[in-house]
CSV table of C-alpha atoms and ligand atoms in Angstrom, one decimal:
chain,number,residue,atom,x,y,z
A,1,UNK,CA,104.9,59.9,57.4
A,2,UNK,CA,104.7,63.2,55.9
A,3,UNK,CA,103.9,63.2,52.3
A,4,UNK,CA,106.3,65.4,49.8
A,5,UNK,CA,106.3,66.0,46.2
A,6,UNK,CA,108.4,68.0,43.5
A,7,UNK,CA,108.4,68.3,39.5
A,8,UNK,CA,110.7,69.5,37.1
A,9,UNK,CA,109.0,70.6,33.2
A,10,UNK,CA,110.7,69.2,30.1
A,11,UNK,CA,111.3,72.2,28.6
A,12,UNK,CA,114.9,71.2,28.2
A,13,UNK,CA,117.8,70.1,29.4
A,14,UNK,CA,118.3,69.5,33.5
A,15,UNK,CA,120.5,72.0,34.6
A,16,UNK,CA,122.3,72.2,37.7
A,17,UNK,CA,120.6,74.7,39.1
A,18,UNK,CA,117.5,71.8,38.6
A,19,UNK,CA,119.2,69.5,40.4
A,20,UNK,CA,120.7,71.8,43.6
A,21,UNK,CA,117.5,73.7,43.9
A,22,UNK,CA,115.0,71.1,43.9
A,23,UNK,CA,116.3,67.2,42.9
A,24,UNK,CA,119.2,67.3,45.6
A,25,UNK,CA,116.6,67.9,48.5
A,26,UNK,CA,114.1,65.6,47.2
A,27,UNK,CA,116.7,62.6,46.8
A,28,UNK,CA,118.0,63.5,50.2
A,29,UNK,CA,114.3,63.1,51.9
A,30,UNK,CA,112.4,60.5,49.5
A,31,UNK,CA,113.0,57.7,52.6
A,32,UNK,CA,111.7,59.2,55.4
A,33,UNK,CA,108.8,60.3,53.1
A,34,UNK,CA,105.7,59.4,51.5
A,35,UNK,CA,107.1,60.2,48.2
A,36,UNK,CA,106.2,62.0,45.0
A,37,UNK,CA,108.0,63.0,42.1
A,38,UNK,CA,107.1,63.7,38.4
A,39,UNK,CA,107.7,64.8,35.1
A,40,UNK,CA,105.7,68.1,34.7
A,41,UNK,CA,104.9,67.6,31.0
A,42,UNK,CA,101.9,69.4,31.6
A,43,UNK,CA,103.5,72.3,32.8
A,44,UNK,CA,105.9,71.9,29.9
A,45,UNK,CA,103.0,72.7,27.5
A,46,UNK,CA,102.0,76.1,28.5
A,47,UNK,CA,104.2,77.1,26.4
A,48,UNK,CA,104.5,75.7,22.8
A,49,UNK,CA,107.2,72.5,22.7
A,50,UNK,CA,108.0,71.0,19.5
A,51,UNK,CA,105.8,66.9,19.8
A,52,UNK,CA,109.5,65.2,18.9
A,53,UNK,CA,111.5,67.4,21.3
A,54,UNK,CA,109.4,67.4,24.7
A,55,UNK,CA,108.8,63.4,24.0
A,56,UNK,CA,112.5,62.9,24.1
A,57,UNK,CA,113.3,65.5,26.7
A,58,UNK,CA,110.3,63.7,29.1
A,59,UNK,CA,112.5,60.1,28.6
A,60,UNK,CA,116.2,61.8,29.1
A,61,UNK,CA,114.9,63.7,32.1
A,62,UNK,CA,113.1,60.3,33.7
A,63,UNK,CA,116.6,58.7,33.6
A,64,UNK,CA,118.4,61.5,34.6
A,65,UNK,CA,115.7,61.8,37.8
A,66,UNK,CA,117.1,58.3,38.3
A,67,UNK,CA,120.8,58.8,37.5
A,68,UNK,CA,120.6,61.7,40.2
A,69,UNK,CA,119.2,59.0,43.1
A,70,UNK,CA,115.6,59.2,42.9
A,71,UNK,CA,114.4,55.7,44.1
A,72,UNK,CA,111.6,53.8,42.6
A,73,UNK,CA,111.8,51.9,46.2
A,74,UNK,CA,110.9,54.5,48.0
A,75,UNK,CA,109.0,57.2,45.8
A,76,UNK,CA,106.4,56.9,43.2
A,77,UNK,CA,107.9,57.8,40.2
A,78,UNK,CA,105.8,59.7,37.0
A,79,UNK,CA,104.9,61.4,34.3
A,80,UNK,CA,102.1,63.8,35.1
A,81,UNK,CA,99.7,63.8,32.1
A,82,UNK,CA,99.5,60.0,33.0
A,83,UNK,CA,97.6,61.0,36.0
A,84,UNK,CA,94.4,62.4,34.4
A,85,UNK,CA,93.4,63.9,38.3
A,86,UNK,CA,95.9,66.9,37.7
A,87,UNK,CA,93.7,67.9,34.8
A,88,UNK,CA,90.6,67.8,36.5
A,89,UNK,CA,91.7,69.4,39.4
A,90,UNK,CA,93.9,71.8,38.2
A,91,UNK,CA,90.7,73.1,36.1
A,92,UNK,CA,88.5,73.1,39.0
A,93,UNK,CA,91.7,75.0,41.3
A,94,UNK,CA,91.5,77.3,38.7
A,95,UNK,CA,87.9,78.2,39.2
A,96,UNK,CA,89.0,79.8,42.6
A,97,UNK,CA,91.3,82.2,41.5
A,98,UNK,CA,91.2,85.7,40.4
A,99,UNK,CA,93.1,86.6,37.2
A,100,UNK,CA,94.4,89.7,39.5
A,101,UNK,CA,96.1,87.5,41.5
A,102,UNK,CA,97.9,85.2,38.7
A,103,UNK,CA,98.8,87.9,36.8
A,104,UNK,CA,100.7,89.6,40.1
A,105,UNK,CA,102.8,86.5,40.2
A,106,UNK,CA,107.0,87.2,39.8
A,107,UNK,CA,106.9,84.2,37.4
A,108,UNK,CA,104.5,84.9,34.9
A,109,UNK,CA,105.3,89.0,34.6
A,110,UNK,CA,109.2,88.1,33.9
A,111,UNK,CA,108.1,85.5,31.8
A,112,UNK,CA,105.4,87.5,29.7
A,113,UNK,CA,108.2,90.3,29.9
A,114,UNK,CA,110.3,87.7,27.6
A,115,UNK,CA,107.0,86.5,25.5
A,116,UNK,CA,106.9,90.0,24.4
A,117,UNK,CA,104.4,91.7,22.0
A,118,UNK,CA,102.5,88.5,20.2
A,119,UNK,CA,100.7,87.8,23.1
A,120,UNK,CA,100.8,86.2,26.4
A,121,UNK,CA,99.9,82.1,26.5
A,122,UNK,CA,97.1,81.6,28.6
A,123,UNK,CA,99.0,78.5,30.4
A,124,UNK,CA,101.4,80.9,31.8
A,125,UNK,CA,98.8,82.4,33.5
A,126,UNK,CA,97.2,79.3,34.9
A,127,UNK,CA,100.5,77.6,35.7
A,128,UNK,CA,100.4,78.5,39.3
A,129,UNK,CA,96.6,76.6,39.3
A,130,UNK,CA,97.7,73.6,37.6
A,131,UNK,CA,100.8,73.5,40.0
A,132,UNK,CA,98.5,73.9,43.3
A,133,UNK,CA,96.5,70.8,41.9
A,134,UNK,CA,99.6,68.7,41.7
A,135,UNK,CA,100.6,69.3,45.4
A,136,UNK,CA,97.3,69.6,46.3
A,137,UNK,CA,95.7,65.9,44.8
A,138,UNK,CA,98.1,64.5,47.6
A,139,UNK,CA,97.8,66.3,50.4
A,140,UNK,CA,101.7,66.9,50.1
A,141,UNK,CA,102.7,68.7,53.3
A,142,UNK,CA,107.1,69.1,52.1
A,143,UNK,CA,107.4,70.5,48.5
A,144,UNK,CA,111.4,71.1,48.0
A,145,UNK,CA,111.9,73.9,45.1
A,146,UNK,CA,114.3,76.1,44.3
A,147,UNK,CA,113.7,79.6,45.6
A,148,UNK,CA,111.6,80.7,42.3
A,149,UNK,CA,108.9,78.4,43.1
A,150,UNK,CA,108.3,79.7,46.7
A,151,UNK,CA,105.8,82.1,45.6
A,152,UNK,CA,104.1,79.7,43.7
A,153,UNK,CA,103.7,77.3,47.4
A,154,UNK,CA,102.0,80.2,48.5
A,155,UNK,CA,99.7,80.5,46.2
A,156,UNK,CA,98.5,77.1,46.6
A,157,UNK,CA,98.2,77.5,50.4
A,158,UNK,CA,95.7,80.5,50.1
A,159,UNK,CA,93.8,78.4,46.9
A,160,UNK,CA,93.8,75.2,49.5
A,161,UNK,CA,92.8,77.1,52.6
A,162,UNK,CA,90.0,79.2,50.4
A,163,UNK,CA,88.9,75.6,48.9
A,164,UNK,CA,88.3,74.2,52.2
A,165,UNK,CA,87.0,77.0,53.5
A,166,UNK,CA,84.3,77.3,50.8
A,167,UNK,CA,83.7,73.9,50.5
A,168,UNK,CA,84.7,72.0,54.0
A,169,UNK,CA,88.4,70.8,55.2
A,170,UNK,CA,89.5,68.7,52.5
A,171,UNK,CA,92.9,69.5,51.6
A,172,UNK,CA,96.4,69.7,53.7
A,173,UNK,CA,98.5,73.1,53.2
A,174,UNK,CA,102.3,72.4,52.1
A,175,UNK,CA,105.6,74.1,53.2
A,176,UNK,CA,108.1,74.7,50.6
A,177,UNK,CA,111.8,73.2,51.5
A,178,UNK,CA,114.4,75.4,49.8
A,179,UNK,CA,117.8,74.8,50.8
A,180,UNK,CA,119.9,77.5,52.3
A,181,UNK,CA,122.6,76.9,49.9
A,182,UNK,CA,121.9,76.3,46.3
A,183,UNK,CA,118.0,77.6,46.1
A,184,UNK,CA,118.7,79.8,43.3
A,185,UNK,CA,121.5,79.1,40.9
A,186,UNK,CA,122.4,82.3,38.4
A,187,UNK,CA,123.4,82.4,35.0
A,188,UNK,CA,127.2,82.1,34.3
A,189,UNK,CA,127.4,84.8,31.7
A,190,UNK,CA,124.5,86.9,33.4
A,191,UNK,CA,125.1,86.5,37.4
A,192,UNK,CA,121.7,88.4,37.9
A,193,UNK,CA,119.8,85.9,36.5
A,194,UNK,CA,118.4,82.8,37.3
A,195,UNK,CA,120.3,79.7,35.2
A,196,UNK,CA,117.3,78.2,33.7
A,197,UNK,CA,116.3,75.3,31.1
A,198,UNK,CA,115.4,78.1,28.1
A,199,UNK,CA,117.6,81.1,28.9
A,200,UNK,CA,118.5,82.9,25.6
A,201,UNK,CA,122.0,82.8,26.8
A,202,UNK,CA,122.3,79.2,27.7
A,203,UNK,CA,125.5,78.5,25.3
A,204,UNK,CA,127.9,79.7,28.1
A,205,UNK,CA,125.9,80.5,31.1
A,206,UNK,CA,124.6,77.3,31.5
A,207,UNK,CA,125.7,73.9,33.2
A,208,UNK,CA,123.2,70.8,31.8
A,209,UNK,CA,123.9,67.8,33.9
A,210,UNK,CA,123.9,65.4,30.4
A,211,UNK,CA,126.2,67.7,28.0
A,212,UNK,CA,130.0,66.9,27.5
A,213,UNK,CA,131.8,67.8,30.8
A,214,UNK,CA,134.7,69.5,29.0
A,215,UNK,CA,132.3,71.9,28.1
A,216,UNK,CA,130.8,72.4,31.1
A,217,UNK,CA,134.3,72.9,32.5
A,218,UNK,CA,135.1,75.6,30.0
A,219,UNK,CA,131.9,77.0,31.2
A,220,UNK,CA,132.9,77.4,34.7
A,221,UNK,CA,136.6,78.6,33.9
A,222,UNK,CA,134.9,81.7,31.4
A,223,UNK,CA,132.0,82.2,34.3
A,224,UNK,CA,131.8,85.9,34.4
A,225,UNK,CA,133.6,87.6,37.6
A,226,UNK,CA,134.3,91.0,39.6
A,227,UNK,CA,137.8,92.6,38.8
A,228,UNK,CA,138.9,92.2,42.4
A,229,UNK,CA,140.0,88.7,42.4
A,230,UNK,CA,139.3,88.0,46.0
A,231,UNK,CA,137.3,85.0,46.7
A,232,UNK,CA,134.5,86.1,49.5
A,233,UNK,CA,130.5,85.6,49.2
A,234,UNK,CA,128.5,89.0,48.9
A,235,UNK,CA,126.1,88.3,46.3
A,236,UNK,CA,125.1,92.0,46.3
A,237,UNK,CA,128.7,92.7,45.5
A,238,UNK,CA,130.1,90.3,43.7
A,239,UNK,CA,127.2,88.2,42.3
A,240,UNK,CA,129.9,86.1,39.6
A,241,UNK,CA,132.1,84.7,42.3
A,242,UNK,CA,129.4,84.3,44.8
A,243,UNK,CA,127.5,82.0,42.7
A,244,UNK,CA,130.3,79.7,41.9
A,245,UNK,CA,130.9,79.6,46.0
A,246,UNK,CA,127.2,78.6,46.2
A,247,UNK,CA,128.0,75.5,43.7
A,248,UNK,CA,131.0,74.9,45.3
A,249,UNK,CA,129.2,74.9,48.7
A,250,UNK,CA,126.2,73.1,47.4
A,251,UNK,CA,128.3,70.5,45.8
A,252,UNK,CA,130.5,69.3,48.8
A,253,UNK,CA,128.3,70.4,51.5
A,254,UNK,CA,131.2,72.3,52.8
A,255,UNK,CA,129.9,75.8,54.1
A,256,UNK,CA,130.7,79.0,52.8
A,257,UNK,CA,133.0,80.5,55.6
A,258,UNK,CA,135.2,77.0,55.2
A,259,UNK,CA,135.4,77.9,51.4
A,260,UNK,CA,136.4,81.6,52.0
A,261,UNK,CA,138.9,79.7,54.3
A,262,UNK,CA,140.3,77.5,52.4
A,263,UNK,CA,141.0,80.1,49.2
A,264,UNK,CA,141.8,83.0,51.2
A,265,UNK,CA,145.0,83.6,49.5
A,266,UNK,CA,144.1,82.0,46.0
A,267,UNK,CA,143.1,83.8,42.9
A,268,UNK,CA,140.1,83.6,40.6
A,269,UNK,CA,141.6,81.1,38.4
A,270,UNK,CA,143.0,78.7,40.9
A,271,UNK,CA,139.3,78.6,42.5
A,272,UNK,CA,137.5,78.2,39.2
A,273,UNK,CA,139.6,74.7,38.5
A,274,UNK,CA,139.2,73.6,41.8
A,275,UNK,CA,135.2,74.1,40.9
A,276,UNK,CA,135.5,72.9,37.4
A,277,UNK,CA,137.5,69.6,39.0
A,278,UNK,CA,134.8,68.8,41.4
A,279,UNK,CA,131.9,69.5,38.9
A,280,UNK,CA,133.4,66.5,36.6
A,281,UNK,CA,133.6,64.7,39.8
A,282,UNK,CA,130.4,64.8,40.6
A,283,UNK,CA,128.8,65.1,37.2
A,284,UNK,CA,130.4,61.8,35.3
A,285,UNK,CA,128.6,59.3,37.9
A,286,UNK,CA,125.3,60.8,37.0
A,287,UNK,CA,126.1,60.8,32.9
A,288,UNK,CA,127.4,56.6,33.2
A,289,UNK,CA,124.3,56.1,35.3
A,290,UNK,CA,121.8,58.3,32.8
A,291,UNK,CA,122.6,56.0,29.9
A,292,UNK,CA,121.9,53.0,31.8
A,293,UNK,CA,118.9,54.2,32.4
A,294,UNK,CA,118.2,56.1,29.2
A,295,UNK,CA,117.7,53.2,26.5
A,296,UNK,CA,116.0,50.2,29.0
A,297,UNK,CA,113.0,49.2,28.9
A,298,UNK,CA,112.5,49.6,32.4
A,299,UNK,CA,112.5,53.1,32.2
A,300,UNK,CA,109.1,52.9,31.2
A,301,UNK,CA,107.8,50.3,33.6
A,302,UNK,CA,109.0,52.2,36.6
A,303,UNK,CA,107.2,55.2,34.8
A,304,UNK,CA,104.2,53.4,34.2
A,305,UNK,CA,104.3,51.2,37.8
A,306,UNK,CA,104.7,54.8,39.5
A,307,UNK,CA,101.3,56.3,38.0
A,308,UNK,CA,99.1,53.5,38.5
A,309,UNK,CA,100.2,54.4,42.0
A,310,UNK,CA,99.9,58.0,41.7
A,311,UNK,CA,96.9,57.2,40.5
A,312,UNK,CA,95.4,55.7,43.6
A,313,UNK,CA,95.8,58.0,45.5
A,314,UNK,CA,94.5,61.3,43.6
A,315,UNK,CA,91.4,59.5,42.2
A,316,UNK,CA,90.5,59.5,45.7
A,317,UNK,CA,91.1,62.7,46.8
A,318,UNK,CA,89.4,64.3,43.7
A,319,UNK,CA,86.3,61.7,44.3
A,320,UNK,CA,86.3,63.8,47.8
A,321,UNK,CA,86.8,67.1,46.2
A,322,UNK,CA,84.0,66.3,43.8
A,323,UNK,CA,81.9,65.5,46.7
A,324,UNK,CA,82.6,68.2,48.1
A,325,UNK,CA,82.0,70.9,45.2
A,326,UNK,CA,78.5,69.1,44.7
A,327,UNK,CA,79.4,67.5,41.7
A,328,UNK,CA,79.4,64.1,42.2
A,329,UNK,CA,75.7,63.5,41.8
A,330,UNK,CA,75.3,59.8,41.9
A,331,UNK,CA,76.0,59.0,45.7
B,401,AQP,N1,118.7,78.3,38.8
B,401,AQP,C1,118.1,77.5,39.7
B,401,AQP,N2,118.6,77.4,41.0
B,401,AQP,C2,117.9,76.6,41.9
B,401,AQP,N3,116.8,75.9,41.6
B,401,AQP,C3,116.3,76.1,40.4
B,401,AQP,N4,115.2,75.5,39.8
B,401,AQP,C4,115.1,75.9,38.5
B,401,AQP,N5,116.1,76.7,38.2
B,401,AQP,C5,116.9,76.8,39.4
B,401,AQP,C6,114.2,74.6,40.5
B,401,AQP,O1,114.1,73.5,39.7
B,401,AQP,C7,112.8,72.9,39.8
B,401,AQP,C8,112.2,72.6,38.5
B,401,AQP,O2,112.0,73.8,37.8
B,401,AQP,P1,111.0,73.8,36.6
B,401,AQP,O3,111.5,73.0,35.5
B,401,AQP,O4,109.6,73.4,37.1
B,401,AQP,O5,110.8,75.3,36.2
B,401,AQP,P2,111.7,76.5,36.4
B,401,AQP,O6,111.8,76.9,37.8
B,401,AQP,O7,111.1,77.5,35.4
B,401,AQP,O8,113.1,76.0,35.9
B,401,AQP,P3,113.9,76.5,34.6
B,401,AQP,O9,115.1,75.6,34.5
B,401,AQP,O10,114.1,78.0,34.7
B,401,AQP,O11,113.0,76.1,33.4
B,401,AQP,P4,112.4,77.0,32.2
B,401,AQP,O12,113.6,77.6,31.6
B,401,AQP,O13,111.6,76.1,31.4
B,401,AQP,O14,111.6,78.1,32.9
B,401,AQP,C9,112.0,74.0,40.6
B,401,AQP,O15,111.9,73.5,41.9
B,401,AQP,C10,112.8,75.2,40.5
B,401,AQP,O16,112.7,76.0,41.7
């Protein structure tokens, strides 16, 4: 069995462009996989979170992960900073890299773009190390992202292959899986950018999988459009209606030609509560299931149950990697 892994920061709310782009995939394969999945709080922390904020958002993002179908059956289930290996390993990872090649990565300039003049954190810089040490510690071979991380699973490949080329074969090199449909969801208000967690525009552009679905709704029935009023995919053209095909798409696994089908003769509006309809569909299971989840104290036993087994495994691959490097000076 292949092994995959994924991660989503608690830098805020889950969005849906969190769970299409990566979650979806990962729930889909978790079965036929050795699988991984965490909380990257670590990640979270390269750039400043208020204490009482990212502890909460770490809990309601667990029992989303959970409301959305990931299985503590099947895949080990945790919060990263409860795995001291990815802190050890993403220092040493970091050690191989050149701070030409971070900085050249699309994530951290648009990023340090927004950061603007007070400086740049140094965690943004080193994200793309700490995030090759997470895939990395277990050999994962199937990472599913969204089409924004892609860069960063190559980046991982070259620091893995470099690693064991310096030091001898001691890690596997991971694929990314990025769906065809759905791998990168754009803002509602602003359909040239990506709908993230912390976009300054987040009031209407975009959807969180937890907030009240007659909201999200409205969200979907003001999402911003082309004048045409033709419903076709050309994202070049007409980025606004494209996107709301791909959620459509993404949500009822339907293709886009069947789409363009089906609302060949309907209008904007009629299309947009079709969308808005099937979002509460799909969205109120997940909320009834998140607050099951949300307030019981088995939350935090599957969290904990899932790192002791996380554990396991990356204590002995960074034993290896220590061995290895040299470092490990007592066997
Ligand atoms: N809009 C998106 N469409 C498809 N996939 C997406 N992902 C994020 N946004 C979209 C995928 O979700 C996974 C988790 O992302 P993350 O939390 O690690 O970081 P991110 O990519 O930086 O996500 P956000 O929502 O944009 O967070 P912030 O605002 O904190 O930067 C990844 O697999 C990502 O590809």
């Amino acid at each position: 069995m292949k092994t995959m892994i994924t991660g989503v920061q608690p830098t805020g709310n889950f969005t849906l462009g969190n769970y299409l782009g990566a979650i979806k995939n990962f729930v889909k394969l978790q079965k036929e996989h050795n699988s991984f999945i965490f909380i990257a709080d670590l990640h979270g922390l390269t750039s400043y979170q208020e204490p009482k904020k990212i502890h909460d958002t770490i809990l309601d993002l667990a029992a989303t992960y959970l409301a959305c179908g990931v299985d503590p059956k099947y895949t080990n289930f945790f919060v990263q900073s409860d795995v001291n290996e990815h802190s050890v390993l993403g220092f040493l990872v970091a050690f191989q890299c050149r701070v030409g090649e971070l900085s050249r990565m699309t994530q951290y300039k648009s990023k340090k773009e927004k950061q603007g003049k007070d400086g740049i954190d140094l965690g943004l810089l080193i994200y793309p190390t700490l995030m090759a040490a997470d895939i990395l510690l277990y050999d994962a071979e199937i990472v599913p992202v969204g089409s924004d991380q892609k860069q960063h699973i190559e980046i991982t490949r070259d620091i893995g292959e470099r690693m064991n080329k310096r030091y001898g074969d001691m890690f596997k090199l991971p694929d990314y899986y990025v769906p065809e449909i759905g791998h990168k969801i754009m803002n509602l208000q602003n359909p040239n950018e990506k709908m993230s967690k912390s976009s300054p525009i987040n009031d209407k552009g975009t959807i969180f999988i937890l907030d009240d679905i007659n909201n999200s709704k409205k969200k979907i029935m003001s999402a911003v459009t082309d004048s045409e009023n033709k419903i076709y995919f050309d994202e070049e053209k007409k980025p606004g209606i494209s996107n709301l095909i791909s959620i459509y798409a993404s949500i009822t696994n339907k293709s886009i030609k069947d789409i363009e089908d089906k609302y060949k003769d309907s209008n904007y509006g009629t299309f947009k509560k079709d969308l808005a309809d099937l979002l509460e569909k799909f969205i109120l299971p997940i909320q009834e299931k998140y607050k099951k989840y949300r307030y019981n104290d088995e939350l935090i036993k599957i969290l904990h149950n899932g790192a002791i087994e996380a554990e396991k495994v990356a204590s002995k691959k960074l034993l290896e990697v220590r061995e290895k490097m040299g470092i490990k000076y007592d066997n």
